Short mmCIF file of N, CA and C and ligand atoms in Angstrom, two decimals:
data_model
loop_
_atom_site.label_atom_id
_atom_site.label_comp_id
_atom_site.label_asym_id
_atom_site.label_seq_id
_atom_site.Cartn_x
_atom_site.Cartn_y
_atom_site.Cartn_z
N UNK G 1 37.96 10.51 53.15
CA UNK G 1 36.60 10.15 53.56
C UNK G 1 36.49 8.64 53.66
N UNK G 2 35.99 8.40 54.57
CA UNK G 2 35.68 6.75 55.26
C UNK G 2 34.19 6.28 55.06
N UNK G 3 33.42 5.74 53.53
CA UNK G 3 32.43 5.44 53.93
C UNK G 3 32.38 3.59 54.18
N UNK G 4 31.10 3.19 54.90
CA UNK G 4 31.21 1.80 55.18
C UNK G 4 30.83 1.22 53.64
N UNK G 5 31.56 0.12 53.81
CA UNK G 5 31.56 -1.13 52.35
C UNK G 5 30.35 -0.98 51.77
N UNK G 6 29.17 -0.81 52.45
CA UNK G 6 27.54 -1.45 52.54
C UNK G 6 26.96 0.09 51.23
N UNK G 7 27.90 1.09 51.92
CA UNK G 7 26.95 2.64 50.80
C UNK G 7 27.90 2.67 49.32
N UNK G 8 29.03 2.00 49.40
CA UNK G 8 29.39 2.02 47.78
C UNK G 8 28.98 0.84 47.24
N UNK G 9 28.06 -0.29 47.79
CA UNK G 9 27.39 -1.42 47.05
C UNK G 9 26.29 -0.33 46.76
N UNK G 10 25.35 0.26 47.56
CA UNK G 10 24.46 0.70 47.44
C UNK G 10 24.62 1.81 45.85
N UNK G 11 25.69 2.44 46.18
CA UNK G 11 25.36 3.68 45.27
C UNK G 11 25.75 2.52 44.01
N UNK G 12 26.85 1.91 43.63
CA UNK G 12 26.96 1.06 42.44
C UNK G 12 25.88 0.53 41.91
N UNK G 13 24.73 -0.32 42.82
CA UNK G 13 23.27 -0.55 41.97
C UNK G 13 22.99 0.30 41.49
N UNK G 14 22.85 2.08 42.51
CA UNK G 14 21.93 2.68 41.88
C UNK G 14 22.37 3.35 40.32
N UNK G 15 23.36 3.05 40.37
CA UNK G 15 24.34 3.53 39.01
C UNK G 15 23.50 2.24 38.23
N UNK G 16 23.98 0.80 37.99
CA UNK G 16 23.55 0.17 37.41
C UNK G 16 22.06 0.32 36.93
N UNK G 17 21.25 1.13 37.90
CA UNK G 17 19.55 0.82 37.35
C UNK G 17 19.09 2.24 36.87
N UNK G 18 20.30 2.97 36.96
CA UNK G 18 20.39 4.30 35.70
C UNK G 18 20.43 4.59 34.48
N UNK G 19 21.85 3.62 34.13
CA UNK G 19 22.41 2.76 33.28
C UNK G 19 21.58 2.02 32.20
N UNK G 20 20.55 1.01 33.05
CA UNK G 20 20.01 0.16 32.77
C UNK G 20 18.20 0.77 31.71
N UNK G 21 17.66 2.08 33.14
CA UNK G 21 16.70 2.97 32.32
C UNK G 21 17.30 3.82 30.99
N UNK G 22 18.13 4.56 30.65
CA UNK G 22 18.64 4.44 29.67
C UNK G 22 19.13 3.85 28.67
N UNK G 23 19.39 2.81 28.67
CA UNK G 23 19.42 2.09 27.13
C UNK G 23 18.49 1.26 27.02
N UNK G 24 17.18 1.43 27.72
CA UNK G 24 16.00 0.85 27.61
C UNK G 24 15.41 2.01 26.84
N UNK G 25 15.01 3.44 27.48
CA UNK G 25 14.55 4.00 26.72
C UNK G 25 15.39 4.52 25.09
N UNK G 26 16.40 4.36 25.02
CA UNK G 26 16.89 4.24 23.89
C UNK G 26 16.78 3.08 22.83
N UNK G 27 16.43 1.80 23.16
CA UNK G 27 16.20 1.19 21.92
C UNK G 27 14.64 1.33 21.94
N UNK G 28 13.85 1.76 22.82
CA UNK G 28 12.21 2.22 22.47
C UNK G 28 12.52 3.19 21.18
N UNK G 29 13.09 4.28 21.53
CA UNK G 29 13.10 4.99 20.21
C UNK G 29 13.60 4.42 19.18
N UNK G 30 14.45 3.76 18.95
CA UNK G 30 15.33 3.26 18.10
C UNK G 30 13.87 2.21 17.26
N UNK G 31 13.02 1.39 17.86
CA UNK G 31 12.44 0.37 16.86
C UNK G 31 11.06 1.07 16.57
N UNK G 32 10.50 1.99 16.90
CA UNK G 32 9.13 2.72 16.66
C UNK G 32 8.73 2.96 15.49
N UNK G 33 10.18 4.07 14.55
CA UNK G 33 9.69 4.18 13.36
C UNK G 33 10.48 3.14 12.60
N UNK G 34 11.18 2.51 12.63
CA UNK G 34 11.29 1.15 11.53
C UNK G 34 9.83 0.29 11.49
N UNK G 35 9.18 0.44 12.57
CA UNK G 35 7.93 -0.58 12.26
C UNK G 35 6.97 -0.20 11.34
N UNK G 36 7.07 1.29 11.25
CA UNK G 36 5.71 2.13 10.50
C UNK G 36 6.71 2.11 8.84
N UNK G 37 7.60 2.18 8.69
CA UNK G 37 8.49 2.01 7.11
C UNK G 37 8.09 1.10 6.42
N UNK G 38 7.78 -0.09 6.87
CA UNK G 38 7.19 -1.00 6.07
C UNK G 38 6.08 -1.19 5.38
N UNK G 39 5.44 -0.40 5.98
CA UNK G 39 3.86 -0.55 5.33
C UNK G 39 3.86 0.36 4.30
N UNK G 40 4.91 1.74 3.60
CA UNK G 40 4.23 2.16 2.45
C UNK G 40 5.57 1.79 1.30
N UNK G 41 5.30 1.31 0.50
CA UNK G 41 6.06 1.26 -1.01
C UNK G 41 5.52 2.23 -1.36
N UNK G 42 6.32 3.21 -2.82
CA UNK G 42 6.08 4.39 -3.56
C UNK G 42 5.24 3.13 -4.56
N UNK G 43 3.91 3.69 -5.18
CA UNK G 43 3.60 3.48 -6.35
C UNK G 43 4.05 2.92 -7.26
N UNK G 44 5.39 3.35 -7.88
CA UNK G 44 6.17 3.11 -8.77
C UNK G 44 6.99 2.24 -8.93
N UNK G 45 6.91 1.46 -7.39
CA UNK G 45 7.47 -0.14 -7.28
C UNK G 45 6.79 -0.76 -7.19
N UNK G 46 5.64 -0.97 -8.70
CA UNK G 46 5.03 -1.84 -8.71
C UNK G 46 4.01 -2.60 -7.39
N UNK G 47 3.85 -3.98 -8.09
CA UNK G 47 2.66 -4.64 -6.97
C UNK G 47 3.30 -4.66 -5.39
N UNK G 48 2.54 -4.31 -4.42
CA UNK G 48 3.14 -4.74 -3.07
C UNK G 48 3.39 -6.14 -2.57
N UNK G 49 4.00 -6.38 -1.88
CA UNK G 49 3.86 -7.72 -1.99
C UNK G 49 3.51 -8.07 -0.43
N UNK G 50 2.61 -6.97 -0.20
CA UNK G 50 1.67 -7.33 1.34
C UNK G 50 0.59 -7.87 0.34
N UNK G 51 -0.47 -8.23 1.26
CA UNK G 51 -1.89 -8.21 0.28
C UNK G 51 -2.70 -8.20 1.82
N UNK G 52 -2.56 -8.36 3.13
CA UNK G 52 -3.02 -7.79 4.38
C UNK G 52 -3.13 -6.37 4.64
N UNK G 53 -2.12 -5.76 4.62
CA UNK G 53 -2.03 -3.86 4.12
C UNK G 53 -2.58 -3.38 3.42
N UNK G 54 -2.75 -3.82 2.03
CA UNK G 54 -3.46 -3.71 1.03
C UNK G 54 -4.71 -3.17 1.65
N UNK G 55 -5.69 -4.31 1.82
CA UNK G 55 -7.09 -4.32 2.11
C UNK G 55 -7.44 -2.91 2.68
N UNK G 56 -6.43 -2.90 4.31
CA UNK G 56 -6.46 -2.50 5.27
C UNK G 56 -6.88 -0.41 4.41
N UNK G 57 -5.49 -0.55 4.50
CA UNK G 57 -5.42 1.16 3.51
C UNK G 57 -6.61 1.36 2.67
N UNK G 58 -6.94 0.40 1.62
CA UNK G 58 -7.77 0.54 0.56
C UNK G 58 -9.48 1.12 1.72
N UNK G 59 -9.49 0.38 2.78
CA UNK G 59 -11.12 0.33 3.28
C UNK G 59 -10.82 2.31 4.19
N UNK G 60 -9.73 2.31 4.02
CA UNK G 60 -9.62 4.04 4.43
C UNK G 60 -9.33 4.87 3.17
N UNK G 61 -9.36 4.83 2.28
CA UNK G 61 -9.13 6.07 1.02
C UNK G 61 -10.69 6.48 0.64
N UNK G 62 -10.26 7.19 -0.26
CA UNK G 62 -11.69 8.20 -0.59
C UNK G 62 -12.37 7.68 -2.16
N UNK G 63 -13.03 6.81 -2.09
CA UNK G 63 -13.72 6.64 -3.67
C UNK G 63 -14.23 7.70 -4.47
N UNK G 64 -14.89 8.87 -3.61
CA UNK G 64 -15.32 10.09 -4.27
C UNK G 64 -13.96 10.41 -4.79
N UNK G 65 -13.17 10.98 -4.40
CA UNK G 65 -11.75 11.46 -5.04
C UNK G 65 -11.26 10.41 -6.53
N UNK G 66 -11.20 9.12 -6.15
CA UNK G 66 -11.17 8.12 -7.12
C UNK G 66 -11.90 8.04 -8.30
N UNK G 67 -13.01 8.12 -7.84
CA UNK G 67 -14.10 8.59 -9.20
C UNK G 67 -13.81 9.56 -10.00
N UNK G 68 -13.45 10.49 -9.45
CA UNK G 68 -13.02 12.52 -10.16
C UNK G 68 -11.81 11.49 -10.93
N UNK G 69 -11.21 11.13 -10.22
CA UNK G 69 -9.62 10.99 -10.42
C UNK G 69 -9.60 10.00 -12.09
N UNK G 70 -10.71 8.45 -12.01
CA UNK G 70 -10.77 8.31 -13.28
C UNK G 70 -11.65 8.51 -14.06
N UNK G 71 -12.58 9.83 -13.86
CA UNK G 71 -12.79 10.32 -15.13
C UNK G 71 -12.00 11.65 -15.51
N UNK G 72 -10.87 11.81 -15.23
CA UNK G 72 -9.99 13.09 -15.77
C UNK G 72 -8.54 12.57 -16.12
N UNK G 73 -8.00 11.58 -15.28
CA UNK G 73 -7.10 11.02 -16.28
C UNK G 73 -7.00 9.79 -17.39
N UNK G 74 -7.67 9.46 -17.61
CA UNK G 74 -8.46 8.70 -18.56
C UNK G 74 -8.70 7.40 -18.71
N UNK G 75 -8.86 7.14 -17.63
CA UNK G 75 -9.39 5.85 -17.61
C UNK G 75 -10.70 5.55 -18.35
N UNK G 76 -11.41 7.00 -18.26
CA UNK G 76 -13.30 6.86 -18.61
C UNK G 76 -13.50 6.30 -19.51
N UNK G 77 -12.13 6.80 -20.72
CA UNK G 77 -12.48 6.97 -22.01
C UNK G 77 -12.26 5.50 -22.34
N UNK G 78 -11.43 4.43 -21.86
CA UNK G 78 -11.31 3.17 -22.62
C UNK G 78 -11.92 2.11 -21.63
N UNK G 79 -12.83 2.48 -20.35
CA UNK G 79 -12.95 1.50 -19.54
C UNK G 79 -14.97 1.67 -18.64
N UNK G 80 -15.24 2.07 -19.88
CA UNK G 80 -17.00 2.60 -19.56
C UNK G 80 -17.86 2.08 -20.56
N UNK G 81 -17.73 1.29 -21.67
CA UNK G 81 -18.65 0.72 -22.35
C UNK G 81 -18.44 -0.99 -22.68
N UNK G 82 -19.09 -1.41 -23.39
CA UNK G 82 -18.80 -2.60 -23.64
C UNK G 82 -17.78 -2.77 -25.07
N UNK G 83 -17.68 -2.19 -25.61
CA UNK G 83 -16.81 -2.37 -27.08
C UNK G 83 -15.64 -0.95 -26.65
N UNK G 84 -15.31 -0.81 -25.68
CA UNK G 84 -14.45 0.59 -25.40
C UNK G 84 -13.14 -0.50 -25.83
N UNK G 85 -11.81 0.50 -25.53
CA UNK G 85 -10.81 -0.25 -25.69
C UNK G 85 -9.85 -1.39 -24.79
N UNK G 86 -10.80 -0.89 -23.69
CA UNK G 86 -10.34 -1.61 -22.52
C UNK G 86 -11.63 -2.04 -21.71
N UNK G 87 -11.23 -3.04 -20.85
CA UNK G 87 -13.00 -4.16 -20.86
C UNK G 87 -13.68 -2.62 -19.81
N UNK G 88 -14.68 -3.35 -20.09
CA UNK G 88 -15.82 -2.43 -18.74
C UNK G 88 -15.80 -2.49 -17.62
N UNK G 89 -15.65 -1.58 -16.81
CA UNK G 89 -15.73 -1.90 -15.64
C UNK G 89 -16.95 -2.32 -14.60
N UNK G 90 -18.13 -2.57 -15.34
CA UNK G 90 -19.05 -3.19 -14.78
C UNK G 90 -18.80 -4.28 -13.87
N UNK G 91 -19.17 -4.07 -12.29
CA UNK G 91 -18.87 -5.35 -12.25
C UNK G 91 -17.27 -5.82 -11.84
N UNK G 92 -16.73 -5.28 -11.61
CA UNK G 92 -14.76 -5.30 -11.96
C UNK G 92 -14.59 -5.63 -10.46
N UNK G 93 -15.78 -5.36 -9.29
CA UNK G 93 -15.50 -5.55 -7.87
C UNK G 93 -15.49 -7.24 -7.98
N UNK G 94 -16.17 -7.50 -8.34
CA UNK G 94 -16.54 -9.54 -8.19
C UNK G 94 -15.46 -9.82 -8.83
N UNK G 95 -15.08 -9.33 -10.17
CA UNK G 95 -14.16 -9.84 -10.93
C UNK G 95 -12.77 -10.37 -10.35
N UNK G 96 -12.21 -8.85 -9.94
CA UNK G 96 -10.86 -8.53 -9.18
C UNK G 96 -9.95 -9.79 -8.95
N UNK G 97 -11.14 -10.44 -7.75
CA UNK G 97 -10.44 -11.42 -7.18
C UNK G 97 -10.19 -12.75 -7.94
N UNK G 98 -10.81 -12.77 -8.70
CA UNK G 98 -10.84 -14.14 -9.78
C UNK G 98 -9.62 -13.99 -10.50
N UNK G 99 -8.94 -13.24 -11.07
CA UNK G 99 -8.46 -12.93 -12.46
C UNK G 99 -6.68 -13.60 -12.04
N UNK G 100 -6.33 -13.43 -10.98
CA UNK G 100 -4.91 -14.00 -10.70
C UNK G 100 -5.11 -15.04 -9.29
N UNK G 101 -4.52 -16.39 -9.59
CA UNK G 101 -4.10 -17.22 -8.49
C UNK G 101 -3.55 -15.97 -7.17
N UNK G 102 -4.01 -16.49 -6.06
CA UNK G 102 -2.82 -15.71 -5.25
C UNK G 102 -3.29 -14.59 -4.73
N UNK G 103 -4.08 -13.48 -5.64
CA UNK G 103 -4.05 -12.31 -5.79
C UNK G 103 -5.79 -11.92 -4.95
N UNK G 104 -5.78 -11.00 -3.95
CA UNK G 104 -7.28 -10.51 -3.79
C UNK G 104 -7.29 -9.02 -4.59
N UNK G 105 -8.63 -8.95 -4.36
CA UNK G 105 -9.23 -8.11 -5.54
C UNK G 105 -8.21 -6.22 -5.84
N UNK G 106 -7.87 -6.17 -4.07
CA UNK G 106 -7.22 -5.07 -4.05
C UNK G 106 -5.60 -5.10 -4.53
N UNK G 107 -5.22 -6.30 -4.79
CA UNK G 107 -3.75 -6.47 -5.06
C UNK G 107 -3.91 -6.45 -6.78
N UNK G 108 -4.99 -7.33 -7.00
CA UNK G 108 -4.80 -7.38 -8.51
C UNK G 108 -5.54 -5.66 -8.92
N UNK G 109 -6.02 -5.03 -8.64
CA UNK G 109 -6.29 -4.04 -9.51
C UNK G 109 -4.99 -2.89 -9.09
N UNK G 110 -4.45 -2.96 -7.94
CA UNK G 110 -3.24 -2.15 -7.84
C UNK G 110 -1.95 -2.32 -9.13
N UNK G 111 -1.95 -3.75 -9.21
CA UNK G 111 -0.95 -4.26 -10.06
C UNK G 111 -1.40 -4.24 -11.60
N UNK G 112 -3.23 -4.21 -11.94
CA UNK G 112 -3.77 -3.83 -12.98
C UNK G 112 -3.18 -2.45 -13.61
N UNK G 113 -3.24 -1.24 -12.34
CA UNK G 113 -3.40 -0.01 -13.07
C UNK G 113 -1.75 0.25 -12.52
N UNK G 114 -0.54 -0.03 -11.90
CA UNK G 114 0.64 0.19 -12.01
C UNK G 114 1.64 -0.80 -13.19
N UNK G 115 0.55 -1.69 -12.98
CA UNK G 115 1.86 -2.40 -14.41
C UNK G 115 0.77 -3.27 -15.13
N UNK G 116 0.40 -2.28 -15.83
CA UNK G 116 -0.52 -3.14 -16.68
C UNK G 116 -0.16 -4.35 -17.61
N UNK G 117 0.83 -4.45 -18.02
CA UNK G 117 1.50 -6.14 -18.72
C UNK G 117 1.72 -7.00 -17.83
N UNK G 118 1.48 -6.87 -16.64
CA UNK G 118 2.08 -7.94 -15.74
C UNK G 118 0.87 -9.16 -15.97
N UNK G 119 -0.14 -8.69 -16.26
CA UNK G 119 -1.55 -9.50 -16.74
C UNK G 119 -2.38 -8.95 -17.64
N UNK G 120 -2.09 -9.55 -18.39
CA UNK G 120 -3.03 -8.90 -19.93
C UNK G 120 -5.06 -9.89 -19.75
N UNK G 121 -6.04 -9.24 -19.95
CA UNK G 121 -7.12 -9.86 -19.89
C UNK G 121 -7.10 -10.07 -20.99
N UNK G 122 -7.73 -11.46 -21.10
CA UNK G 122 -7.86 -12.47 -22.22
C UNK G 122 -9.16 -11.31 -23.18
N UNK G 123 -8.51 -11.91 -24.57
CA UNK G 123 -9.04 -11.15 -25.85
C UNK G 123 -8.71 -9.46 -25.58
N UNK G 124 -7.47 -9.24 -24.99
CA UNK G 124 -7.02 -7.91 -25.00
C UNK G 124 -5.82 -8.13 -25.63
N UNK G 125 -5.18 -6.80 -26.02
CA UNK G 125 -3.79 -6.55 -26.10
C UNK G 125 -2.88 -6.14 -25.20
N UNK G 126 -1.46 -6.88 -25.14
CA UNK G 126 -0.65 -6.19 -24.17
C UNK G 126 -0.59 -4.39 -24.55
N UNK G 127 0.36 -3.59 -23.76
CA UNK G 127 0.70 -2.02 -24.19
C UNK G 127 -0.12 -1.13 -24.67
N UNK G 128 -1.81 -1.66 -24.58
CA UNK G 128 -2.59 -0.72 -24.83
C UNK G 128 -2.92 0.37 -23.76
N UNK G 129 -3.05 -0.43 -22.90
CA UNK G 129 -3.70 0.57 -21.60
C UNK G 129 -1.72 1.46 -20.92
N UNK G 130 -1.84 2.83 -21.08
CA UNK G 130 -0.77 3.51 -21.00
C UNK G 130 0.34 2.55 -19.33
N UNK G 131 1.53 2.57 -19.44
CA UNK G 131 2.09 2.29 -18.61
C UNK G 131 2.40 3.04 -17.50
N UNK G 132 2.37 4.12 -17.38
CA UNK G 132 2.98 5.45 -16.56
C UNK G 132 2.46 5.92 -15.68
N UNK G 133 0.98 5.08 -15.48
CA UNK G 133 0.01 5.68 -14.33
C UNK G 133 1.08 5.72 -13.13
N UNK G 134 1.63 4.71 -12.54
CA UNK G 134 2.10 4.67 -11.34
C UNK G 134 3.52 5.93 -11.03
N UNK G 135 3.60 6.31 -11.83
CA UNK G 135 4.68 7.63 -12.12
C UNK G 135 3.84 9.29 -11.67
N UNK G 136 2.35 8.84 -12.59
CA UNK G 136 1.77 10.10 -13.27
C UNK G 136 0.92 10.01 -11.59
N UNK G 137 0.11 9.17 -11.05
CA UNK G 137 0.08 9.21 -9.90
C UNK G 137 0.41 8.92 -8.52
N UNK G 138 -0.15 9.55 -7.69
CA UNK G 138 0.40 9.31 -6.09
C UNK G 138 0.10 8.43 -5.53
N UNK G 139 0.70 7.69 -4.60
CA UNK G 139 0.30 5.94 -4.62
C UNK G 139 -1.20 6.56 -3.99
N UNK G 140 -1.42 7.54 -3.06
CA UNK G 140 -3.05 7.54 -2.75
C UNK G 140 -3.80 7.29 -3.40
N UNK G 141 -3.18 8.37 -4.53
CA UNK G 141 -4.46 7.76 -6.06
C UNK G 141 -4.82 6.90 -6.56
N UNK G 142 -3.68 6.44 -6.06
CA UNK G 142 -3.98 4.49 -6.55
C UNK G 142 -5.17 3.85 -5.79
N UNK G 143 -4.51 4.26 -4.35
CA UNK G 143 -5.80 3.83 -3.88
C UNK G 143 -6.97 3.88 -3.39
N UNK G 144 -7.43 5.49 -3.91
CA UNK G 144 -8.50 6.32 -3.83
C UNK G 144 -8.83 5.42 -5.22
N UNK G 145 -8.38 4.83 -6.47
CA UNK G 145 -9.03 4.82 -7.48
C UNK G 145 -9.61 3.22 -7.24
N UNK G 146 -8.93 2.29 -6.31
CA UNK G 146 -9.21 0.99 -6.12
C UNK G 146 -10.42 1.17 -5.30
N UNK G 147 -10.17 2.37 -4.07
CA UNK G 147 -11.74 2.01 -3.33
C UNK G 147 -12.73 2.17 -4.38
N UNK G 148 -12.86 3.61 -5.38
CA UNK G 148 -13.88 3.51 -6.29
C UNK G 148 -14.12 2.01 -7.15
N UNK G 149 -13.22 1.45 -7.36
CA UNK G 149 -13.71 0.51 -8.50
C UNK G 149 -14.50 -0.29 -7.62
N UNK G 150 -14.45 -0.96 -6.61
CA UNK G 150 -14.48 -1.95 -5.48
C UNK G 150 -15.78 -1.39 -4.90
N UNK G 151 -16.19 -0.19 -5.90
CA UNK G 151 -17.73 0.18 -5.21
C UNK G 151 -18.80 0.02 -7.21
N UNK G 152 -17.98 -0.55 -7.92
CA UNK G 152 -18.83 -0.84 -9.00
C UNK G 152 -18.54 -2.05 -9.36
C1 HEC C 201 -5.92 3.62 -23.80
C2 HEC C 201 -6.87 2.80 -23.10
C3 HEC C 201 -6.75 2.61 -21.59
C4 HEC C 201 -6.63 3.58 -20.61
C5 HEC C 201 -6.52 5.07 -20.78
C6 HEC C 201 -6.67 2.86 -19.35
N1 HEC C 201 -6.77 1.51 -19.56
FE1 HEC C 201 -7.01 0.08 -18.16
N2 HEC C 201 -6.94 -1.36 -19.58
C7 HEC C 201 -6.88 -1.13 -20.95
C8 HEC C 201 -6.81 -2.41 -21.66
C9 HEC C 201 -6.69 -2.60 -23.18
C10 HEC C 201 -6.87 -3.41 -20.66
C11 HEC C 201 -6.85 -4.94 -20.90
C12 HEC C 201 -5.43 -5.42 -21.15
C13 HEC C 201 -4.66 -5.53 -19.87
O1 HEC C 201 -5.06 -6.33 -19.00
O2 HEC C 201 -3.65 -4.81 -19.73
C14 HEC C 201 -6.96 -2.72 -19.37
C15 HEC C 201 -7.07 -3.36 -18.14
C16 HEC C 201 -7.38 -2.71 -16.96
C17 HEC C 201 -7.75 -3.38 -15.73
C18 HEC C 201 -7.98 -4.87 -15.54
C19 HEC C 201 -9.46 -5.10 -15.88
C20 HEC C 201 -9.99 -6.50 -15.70
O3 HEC C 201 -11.14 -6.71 -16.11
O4 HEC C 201 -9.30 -7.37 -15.16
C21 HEC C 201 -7.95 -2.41 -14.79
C22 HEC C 201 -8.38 -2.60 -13.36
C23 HEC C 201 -7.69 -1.14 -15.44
N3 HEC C 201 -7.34 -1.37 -16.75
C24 HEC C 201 -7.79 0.08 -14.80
C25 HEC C 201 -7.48 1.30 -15.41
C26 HEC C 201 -7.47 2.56 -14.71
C27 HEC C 201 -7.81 2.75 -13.24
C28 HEC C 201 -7.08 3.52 -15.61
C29 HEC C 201 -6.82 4.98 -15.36
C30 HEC C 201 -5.92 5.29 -14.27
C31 HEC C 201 -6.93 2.84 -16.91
N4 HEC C 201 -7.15 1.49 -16.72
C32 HEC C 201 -6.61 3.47 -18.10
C33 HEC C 201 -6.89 0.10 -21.56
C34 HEC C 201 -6.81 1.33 -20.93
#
C-alpha cells in the first residue's frame, strides 16, 4: 500500500492528541482524592495543626448532639458549677480564644478536651480532667461538642 507522506503526518498527530487526552485524564484522577486527605486527622492525633479547617467543620456539626454528648459522658459532672472540679463553662465561648498565644477558640478547646495537659488552667491541676476522651470519642464528637460549647 502507497499512502502520500502528508496522511501518515496526519494520522501520527492524531495518535499524539490521543496520547496526550489520556494522560491528562489520568493525572485528573490521580490528584482529586489526595486533596480531600488532608483535611481530616483521627481525633487521637491530638491538636490539628490547621486552625482554617478547624473553624470551617466546627460552623457545620451539630451542638444539639454535643450537648447530649456532654452531659452523658461526663463532662457535666466536673464542668457546670462554680466550685465543680473543673472550671465552668460559663462563658468558655469568649474565653477559648484568650487562653493560648496562637490558638482560636476552636483549636484551643479541641486540644482542651483531646489532650488535656497540653494546657493546664491556672489554679487547676494537671491529670484531673480524664485523658482518653479523644480515644473514647469520634473526632465528630469532638466537634459536635466544640459547636455546643461555642454556643455558651
Ligand atoms: C474529672 C473531671 C473532668 C471531666 C470528667 C472533664 N473535665 Fe474538662 N477539665 C477538668 C479540669 C480539672 C480542667 C482544668 C485543668 C486543665 O486545663 O486540664 C479541665 C479543663 C477543660 C477545658 C478548658 C477550660 C478553660 O476554661 O480553658 C475544657 C474546654 C474542658 N475541660 C472540656 C471538657 C469536656 C468537653 C469534657 C467531656 C468530654 C471534660 N472536659 C471532662 C476536669 C474534667
Amino acid at each position: 500500500m502507497n499512502f502520500p507522506r502528508s496522511t501518515g503526518i496526519v494520522i501520527l498527530f492524531a495518535l499524539f492528541i490521543v496520547l496526550l487526552s489520556v494522560f491528562g485524564s489520568f493525572s485528573a484522577l490521580v490528584n482529586i482524592p489526595s486533596l480531600q486527605l488532608t483535611r481530616t486527622p483521627h481525633a487521637s492525633q491530638g491538636t490539628p495543626t490547621f486552625t482554617v479547617g478547624i473553624v470551617e467543620v466546627v460552623q457545620h456539626a451539630n451542638p444539639q448532639h454535643g450537648e447530649q454528648l456532654f452531659n452523658t459522658v461526663g463532662c457535666a459532672g466536673c464542668h457546670l458549677q462554680d466550685n465543680g472540679a473543673g472550671p465552668n463553662m460559663n462563658g468558655i465561648s469568649g474565653r477559648a480564644a484568650t487562653r493560648r498565644e496562637g490558638y482560636n477558640a476552636e483549636s484551643y478547646l479541641y486540644e482542651s478536651i483531646t489532650s488535656p495537659n497540653a494546657f493546664v488552667v491556672n489554679e487547676y491541676q494537671a491529670g484531673v480532667m480524664p485523658q482518653n476522651f479523644a480515644s473514647v470519642l469520634s473526632q465528630q464528637d469532638v466537634y459536635d461538642i466544640i459547636a455546643y460549647l461555642l454556643t455558651k
